[in-house]
Short mmCIF file of C-alpha atoms and ligand atoms in Angstrom, two decimals:
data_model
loop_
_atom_site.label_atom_id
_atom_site.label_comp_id
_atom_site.label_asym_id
_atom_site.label_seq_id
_atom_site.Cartn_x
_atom_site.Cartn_y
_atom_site.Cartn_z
CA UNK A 414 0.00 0.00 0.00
CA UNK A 415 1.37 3.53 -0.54
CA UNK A 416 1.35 6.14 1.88
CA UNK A 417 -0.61 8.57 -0.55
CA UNK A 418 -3.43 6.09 -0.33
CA UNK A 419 -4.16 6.92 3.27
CA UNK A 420 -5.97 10.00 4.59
CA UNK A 421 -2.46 12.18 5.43
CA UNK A 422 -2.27 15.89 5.22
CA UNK A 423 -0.35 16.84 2.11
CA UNK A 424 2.40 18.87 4.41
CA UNK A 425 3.39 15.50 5.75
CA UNK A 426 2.90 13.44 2.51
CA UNK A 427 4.97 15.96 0.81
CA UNK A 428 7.94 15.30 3.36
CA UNK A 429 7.44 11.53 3.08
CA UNK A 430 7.85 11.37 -0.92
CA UNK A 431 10.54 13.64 -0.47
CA UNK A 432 12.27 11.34 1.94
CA UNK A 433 11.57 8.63 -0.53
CA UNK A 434 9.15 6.64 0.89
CA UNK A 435 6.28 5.32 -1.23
CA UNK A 436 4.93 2.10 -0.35
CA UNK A 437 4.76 1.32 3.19
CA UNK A 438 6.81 -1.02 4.99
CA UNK A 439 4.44 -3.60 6.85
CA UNK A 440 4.29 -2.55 10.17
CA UNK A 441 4.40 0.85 8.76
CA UNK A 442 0.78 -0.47 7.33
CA UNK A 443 -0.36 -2.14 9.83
CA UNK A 444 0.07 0.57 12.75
CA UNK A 445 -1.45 2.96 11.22
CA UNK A 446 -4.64 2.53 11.72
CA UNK A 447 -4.29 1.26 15.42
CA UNK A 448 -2.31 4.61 16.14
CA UNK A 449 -4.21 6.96 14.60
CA UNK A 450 -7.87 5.24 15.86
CA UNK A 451 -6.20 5.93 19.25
CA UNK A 452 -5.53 2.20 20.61
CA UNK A 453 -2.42 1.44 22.56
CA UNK A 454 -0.26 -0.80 20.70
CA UNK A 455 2.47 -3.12 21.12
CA UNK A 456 4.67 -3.44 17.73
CA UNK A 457 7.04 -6.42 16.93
CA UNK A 458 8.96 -5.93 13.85
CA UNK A 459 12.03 -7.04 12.21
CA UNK A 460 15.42 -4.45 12.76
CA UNK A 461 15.43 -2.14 9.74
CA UNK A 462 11.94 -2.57 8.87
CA UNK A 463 11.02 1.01 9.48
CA UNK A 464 9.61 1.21 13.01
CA UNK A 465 10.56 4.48 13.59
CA UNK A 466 8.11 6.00 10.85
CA UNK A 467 5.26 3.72 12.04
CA UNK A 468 5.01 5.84 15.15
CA UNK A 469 6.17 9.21 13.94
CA UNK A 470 4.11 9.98 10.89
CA UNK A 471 0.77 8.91 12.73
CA UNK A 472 1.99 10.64 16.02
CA UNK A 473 2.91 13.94 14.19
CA UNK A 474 -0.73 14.01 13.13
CA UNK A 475 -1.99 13.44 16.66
CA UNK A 476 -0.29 17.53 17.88
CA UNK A 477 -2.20 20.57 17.90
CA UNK A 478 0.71 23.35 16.89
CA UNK A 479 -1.20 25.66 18.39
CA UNK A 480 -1.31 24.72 21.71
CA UNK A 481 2.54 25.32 23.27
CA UNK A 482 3.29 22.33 24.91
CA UNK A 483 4.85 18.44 25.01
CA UNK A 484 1.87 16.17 23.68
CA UNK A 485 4.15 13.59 22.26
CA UNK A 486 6.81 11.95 24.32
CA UNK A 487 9.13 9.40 22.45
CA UNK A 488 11.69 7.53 25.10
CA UNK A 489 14.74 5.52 23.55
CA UNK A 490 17.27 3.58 25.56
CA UNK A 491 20.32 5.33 24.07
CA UNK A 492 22.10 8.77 23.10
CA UNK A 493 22.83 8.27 19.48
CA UNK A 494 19.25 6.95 18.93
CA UNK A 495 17.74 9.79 20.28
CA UNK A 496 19.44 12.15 18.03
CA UNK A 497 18.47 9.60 14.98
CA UNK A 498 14.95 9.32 16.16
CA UNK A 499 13.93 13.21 16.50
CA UNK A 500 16.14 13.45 12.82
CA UNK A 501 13.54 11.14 11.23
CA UNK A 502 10.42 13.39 12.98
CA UNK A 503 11.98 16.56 11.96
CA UNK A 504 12.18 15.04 8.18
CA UNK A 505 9.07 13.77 8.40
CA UNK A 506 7.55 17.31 10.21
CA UNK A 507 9.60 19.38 8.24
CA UNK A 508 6.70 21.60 5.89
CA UNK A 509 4.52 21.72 9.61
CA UNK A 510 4.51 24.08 12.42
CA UNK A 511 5.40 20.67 14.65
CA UNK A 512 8.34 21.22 17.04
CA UNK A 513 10.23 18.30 18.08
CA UNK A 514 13.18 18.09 20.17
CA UNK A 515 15.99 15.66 21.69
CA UNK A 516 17.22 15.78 25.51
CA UNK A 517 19.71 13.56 26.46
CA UNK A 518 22.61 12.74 28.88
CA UNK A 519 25.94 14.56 27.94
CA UNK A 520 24.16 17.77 26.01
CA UNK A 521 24.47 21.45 26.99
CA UNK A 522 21.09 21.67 30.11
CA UNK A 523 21.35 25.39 29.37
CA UNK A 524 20.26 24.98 25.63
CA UNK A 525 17.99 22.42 26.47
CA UNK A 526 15.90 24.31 29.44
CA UNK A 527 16.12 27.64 26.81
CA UNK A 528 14.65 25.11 24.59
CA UNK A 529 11.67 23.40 26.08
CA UNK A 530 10.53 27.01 27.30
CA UNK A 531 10.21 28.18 24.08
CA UNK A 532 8.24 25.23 22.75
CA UNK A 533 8.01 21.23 21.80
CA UNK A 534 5.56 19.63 20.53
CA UNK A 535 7.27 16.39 20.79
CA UNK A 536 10.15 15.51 23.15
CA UNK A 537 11.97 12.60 22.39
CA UNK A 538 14.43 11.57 25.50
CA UNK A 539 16.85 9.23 27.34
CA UNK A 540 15.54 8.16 30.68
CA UNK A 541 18.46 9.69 32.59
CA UNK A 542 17.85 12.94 31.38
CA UNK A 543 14.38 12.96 31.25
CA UNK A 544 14.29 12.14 35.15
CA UNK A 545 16.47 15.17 35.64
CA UNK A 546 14.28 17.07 34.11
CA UNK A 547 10.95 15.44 35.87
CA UNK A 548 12.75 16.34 39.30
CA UNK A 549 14.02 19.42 39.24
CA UNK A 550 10.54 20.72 37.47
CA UNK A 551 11.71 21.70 34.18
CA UNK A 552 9.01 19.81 32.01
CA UNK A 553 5.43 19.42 32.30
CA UNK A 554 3.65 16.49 31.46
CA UNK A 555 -0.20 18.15 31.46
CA UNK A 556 -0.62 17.86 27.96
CA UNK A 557 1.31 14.60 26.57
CA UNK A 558 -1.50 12.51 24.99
CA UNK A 559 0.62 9.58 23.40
CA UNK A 560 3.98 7.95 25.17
CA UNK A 561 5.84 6.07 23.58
CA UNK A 562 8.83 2.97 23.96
CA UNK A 563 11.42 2.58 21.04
CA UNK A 564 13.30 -0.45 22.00
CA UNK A 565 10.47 -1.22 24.67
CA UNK A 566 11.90 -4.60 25.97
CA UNK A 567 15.33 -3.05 26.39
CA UNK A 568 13.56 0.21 28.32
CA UNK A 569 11.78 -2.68 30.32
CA UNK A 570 14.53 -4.79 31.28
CA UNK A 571 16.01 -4.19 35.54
CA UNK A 572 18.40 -0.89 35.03
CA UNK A 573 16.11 1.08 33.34
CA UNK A 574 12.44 -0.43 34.66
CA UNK A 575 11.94 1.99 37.72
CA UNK A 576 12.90 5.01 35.52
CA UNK A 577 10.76 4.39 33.04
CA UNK A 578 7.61 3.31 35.73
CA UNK A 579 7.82 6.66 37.56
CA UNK A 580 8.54 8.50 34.35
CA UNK A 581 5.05 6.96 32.51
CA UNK A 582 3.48 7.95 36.12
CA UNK A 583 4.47 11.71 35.58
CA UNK A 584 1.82 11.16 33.15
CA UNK A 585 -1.49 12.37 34.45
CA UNK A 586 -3.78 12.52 31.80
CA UNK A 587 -5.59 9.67 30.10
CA UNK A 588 -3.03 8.91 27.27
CA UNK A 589 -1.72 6.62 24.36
CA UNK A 590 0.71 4.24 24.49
CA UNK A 591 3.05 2.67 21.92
CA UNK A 592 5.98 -0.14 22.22
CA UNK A 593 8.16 -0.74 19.54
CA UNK A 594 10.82 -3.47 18.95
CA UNK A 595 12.19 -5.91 17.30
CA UNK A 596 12.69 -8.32 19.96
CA UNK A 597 10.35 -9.23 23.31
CA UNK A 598 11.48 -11.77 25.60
CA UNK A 599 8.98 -13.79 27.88
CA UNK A 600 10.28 -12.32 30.99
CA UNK A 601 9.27 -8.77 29.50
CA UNK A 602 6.42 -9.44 27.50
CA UNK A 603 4.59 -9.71 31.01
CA UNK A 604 6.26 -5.39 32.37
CA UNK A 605 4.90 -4.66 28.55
CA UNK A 606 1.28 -5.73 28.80
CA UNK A 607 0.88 -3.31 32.64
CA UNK A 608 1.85 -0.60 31.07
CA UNK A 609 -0.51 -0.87 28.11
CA UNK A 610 -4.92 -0.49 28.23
CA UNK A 611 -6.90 -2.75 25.82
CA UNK A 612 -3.74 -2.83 23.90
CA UNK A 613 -3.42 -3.85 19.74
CA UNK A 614 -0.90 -6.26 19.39
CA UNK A 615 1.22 -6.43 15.70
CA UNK A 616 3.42 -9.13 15.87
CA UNK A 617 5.83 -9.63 12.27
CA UNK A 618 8.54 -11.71 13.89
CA UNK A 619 6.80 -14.94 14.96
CA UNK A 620 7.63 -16.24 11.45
CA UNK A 621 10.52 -14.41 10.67
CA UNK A 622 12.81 -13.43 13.35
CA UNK A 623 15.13 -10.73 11.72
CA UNK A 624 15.50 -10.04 8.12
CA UNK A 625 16.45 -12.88 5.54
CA UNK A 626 18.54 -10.19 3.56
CA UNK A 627 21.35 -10.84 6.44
CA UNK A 628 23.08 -14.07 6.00
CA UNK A 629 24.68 -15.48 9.39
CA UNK A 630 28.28 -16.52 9.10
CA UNK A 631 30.60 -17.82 11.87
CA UNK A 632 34.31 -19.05 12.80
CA UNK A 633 35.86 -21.01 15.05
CA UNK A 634 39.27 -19.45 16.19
CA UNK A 635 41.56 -19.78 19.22
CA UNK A 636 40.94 -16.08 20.76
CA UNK A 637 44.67 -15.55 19.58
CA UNK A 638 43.99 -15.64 15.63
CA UNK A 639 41.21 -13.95 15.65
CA UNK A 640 42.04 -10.91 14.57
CA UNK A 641 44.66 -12.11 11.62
CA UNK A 642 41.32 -14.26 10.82
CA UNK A 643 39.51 -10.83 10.75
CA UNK A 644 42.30 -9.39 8.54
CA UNK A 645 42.02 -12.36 5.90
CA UNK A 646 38.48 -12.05 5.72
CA UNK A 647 38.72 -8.64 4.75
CA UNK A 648 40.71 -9.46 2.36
CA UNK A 649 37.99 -11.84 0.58
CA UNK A 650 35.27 -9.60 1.18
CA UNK A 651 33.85 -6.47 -0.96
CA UNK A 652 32.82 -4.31 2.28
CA UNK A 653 31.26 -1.02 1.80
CA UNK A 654 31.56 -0.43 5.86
CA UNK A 655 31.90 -2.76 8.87
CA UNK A 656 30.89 -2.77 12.28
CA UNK A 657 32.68 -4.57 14.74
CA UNK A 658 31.19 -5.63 18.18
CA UNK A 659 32.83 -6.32 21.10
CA UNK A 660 31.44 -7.15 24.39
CA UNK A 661 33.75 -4.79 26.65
CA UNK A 662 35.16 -0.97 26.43
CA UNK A 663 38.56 -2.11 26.72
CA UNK A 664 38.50 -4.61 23.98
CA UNK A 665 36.78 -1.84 21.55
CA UNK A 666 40.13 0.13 22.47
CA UNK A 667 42.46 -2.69 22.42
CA UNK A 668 41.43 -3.70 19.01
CA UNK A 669 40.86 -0.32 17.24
CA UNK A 670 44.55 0.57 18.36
CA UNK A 671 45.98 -2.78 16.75
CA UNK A 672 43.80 -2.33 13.73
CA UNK A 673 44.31 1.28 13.07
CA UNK A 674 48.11 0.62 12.49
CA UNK A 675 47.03 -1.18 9.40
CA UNK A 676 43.83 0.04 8.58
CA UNK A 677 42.73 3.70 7.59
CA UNK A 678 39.35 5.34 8.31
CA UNK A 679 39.07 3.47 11.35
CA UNK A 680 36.76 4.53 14.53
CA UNK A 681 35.30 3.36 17.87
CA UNK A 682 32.36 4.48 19.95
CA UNK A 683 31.61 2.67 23.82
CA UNK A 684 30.32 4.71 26.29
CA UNK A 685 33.48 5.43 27.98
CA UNK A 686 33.99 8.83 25.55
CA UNK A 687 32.66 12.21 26.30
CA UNK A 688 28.72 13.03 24.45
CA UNK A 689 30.95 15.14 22.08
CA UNK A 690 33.30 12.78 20.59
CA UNK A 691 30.32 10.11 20.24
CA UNK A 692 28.10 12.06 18.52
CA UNK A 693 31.09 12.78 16.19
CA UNK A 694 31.87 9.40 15.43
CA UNK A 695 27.85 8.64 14.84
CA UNK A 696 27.65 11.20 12.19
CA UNK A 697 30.62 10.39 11.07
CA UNK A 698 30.04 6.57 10.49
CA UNK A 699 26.67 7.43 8.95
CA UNK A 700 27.73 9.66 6.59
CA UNK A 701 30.53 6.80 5.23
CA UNK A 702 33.85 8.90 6.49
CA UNK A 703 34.76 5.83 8.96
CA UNK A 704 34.66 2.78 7.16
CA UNK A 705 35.34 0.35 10.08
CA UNK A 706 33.50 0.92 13.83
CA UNK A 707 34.67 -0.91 16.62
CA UNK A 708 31.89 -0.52 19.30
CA UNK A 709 30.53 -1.94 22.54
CA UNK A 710 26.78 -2.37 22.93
CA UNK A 711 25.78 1.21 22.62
CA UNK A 712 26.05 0.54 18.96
CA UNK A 713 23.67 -2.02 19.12
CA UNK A 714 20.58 -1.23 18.97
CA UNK A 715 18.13 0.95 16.48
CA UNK A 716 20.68 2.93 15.16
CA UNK A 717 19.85 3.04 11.05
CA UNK A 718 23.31 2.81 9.32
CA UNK A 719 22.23 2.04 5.41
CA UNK A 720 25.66 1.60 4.22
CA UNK A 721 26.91 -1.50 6.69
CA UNK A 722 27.80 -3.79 4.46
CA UNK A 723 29.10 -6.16 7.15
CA UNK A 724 28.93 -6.61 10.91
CA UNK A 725 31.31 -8.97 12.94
CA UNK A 726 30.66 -10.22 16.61
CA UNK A 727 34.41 -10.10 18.14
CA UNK A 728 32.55 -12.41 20.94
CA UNK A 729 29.52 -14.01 21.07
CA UNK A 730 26.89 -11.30 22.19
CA UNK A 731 25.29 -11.78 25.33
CA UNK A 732 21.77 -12.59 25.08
CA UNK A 733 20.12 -13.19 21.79
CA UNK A 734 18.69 -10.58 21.25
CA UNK A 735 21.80 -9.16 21.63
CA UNK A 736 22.57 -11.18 18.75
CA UNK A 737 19.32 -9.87 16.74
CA UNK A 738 20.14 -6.19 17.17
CA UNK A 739 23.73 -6.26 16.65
CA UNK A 740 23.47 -8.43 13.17
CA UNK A 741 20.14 -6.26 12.30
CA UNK A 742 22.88 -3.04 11.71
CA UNK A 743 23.20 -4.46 8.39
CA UNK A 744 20.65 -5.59 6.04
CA UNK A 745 18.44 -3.16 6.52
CA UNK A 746 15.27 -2.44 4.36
CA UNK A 747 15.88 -5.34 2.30
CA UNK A 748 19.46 -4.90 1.58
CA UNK A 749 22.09 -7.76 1.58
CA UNK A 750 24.28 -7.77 4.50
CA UNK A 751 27.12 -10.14 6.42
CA UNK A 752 27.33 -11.35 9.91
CA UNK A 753 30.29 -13.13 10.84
CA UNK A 754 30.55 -14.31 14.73
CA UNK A 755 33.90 -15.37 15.88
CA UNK A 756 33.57 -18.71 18.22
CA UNK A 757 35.53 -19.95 20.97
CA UNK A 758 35.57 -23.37 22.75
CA UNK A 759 33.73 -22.13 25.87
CA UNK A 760 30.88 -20.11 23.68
CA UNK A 761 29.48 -23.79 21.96
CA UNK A 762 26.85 -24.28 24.08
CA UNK A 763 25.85 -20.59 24.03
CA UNK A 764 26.07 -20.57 20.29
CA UNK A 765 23.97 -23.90 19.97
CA UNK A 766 21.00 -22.60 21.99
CA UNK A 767 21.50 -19.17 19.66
CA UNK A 768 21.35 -21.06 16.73
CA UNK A 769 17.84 -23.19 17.67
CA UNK A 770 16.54 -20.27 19.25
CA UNK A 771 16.89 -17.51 16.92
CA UNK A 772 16.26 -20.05 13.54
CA UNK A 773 19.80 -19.26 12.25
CA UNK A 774 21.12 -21.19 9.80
CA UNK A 775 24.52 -21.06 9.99
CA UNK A 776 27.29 -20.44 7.54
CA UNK A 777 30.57 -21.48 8.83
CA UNK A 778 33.95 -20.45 7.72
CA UNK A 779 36.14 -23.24 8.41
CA UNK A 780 35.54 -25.82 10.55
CA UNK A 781 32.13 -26.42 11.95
CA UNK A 782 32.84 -27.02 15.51
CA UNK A 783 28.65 -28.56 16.36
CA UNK A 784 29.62 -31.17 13.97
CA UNK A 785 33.40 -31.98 14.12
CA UNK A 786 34.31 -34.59 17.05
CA UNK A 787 37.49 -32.16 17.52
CA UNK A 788 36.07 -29.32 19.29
CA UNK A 789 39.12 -27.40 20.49
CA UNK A 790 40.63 -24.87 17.54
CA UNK A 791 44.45 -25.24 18.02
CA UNK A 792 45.99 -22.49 17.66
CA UNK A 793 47.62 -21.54 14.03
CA UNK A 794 51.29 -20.38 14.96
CA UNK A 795 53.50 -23.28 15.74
CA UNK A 796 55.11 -21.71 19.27
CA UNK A 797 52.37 -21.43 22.08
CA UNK A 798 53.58 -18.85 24.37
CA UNK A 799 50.58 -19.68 27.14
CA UNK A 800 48.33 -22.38 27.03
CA UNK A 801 44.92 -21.64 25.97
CA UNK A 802 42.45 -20.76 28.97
CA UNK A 803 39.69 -19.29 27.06
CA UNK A 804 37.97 -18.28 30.66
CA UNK A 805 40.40 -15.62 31.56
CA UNK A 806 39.69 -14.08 27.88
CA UNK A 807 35.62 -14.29 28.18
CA UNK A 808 36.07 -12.83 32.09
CA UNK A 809 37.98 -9.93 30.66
CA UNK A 810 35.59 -8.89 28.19
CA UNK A 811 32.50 -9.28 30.78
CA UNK A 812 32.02 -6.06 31.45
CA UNK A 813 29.28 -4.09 29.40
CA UNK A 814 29.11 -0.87 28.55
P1 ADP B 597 13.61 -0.02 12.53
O1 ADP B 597 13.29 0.98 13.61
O2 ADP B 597 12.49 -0.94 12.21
O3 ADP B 597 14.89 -0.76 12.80
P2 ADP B 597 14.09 2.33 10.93
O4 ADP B 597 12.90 3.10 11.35
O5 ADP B 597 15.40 2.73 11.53
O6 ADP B 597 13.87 0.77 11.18
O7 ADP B 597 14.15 2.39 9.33
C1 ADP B 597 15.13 1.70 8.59
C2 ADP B 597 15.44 2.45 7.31
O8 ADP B 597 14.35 2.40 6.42
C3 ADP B 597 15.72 3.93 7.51
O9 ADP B 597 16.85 4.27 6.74
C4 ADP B 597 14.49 4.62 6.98
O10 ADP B 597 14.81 5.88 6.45
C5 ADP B 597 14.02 3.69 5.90
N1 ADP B 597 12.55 3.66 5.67
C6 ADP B 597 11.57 3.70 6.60
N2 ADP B 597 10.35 3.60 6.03
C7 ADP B 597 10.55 3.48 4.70
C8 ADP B 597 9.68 3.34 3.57
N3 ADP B 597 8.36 3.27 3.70
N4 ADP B 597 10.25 3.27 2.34
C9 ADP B 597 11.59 3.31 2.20
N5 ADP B 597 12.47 3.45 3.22
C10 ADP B 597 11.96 3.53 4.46
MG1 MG B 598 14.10 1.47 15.42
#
């Protein structure tokens, strides 16, 4: 179906085409008319399948411009995605009098207060800084009429729960709610359903669980040759831009050190760097001028990078859907894209519960370690220097971001 079929204002319309969209994605088609009748709505959907319209183009519709206040509020689990989400809204509300705006940890509070006293229409916000903001009485809630999740199971999970519970509460009047994601574990599904009423329920990923554009390679590697493994499959592969995963900060900087020396238009983001120099590398990596990002988890989910050709799991994420964001960077909107997953002895049974879980059907490169009877990669140089205790490499790389 194409977006000029439905009933939206030509201002917005306009914007779309001009953005390129004509036909709507499927849960673009299928939200609409649960969002704009005024249901609550939980929405599954593949990564890259264009969530982030779904909500905006019917939610843009929903504000009065004349009336000065926040009526949409739009809460995303990290930084970079704010700044991408309230991009696409401004696109998208571009030819209206619509004001939306981004708040988030690491950003100028003086700009920000200036800001919100002039005018939104729609906020779109970390929880961190939003809380700020809820406690020391800078934004009023009176008039917000539709809330919504981005990410909703990761916004749900312990670490960000309470936030988001007494941030929802702030919320007086009777309002909309919307959860978005691509994945929804059955420990969450449970936190999702109390904070929705009568709730719609779009589910696209009971058949398919992430886009069959991506195909899902791995290797088995002693954690020593993994990254002249890394540097040979670059050399076999055409790749446009890579991301590479790790699950620690200090790993991201380990490795982007040792590959920069041979490698140019290298970068790294983890949440260890100040709010300036990550929003530099984001806008850097989306507009193509670092080819290769080494990042922690913070690069993981809902960030819309069209060019990643390729995306490579130093370690074997933890959690799978962990797995399904990370590998859902590429192969986005239908395009072809890579996953390779590097595999050590002590991540086989991890991998094999992956693998039946997520419906993967492996590629391997090399050996295949589920069927050999040898499951313990040797390593490739002839002079060990320390035996191989794969524990003391997965404990250093623990820590997450
Ligand atoms: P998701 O949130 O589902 O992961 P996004 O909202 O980030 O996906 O959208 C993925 C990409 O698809 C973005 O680059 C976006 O601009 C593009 N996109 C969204 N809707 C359409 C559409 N109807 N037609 C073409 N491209 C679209
Ligand atoms: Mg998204």
């Amino acid at each position: 179906m194409k977006f000029s079929e439905l009933n939206i204002p030509s201002n917005i319309l306009g914007a779309i085409e001009k953005m390129g969209y004509e036909e709507m994605t499927p849960v673009q088609e299928a939200a609409y008319p649960i969002i704009a009748a005024g249901h609550d709505l939980c929405a599954l959907a593949e990564t890259g399948s264009g969530k982030t319209a779904a909500c905006a183009i019917p939610l843009i519709q929903k504000v009065d411009p004349e009336l000065n206040a926040i009526q949409g509020l739009v809460i995303v689990p990290t930084r970079e995605l704010c700044i991408q989400y309230v991009t696409e809204i401004q696109h998208i509300a571009r030819r209206t009098n619509v004001v939306p705006f981004a708040v988030y940890g690491g950003f100028d509070k003086d700009i920000d207060i200036a800001k919100l006293k002039h005018g939104v229409h729609i906020l779109v916000a970390t929880p961190g800084r939003l809380l700020d903001y809820l406690y020391s009485g800078v934004l009023s809630f009176e008039h917000v009429k539709c809330a919504i999740l981005d990410e909703a199971d990761e916004l749900l999970k312990v670490g960000f729960l309470e936030d988001i519970e007494f941030i929802l509460s702030c919320i007086i009047r009777k309002h909309q709610t919307l959860l978005f994601s691509a994945t929804m574990p059955e420990d969450i599904k449970k936190l999702a359903h109390d904070c929705l009423r009568d709730p719609r329920h779009i589910s696209l990923i009971s058949e398919r669980k992430a886009p069959a554009s991506i195909d899902h390679y791995f290797a088995y590697h002693h954690p020593n040759d993994k990254m002249a493994e890394l540097v040979k499959y670059l050399e076999a592969e055409d790749v446009k831009q890579m991301l590479i995963f790790c699950n620690a900060r200090h790993m991201v900087d380990k490795l982007f050190t040792s590959f920069r020396k041979d490698f140019k238009d290298v970068g790294y983001i983890h949440a260890g760097l100040s709010q300036d120099k990550r929003t530099s590398v984001f806008r850097q990596f989306k507009s193509m001028k670092i080819r290769y990002l080494f990042a922690s988890d913070v690069a993981g989910r809902g960030l819309d990078f069209s060019h990643v050709s390729h995306v490579v799991n130093w370690n074997l994420p933890q959690g799978r859907e962990s797995y399904t964001h990370r590998t859902g960077r590429t192969g986005r909107m239908g395009r072809k894209g890579k996953a390779l997953t590097f595999i050590t002895k002590h991540e086989l049974s991890d991998l094999r519960e992956l693998i039946f879980r997520n419906e993967i059907s492996p590629c391997w490169i090399g050996e295949d370690p589920l069927q050999a009877n040898n499951t313990s990669p040797g390593r490739k140089t002839k002079k060990r220097k320390r035996p191989f205790r794969p524990h003391l490499g997965r404990g250093k790389e623990m820590a997450k971001s």
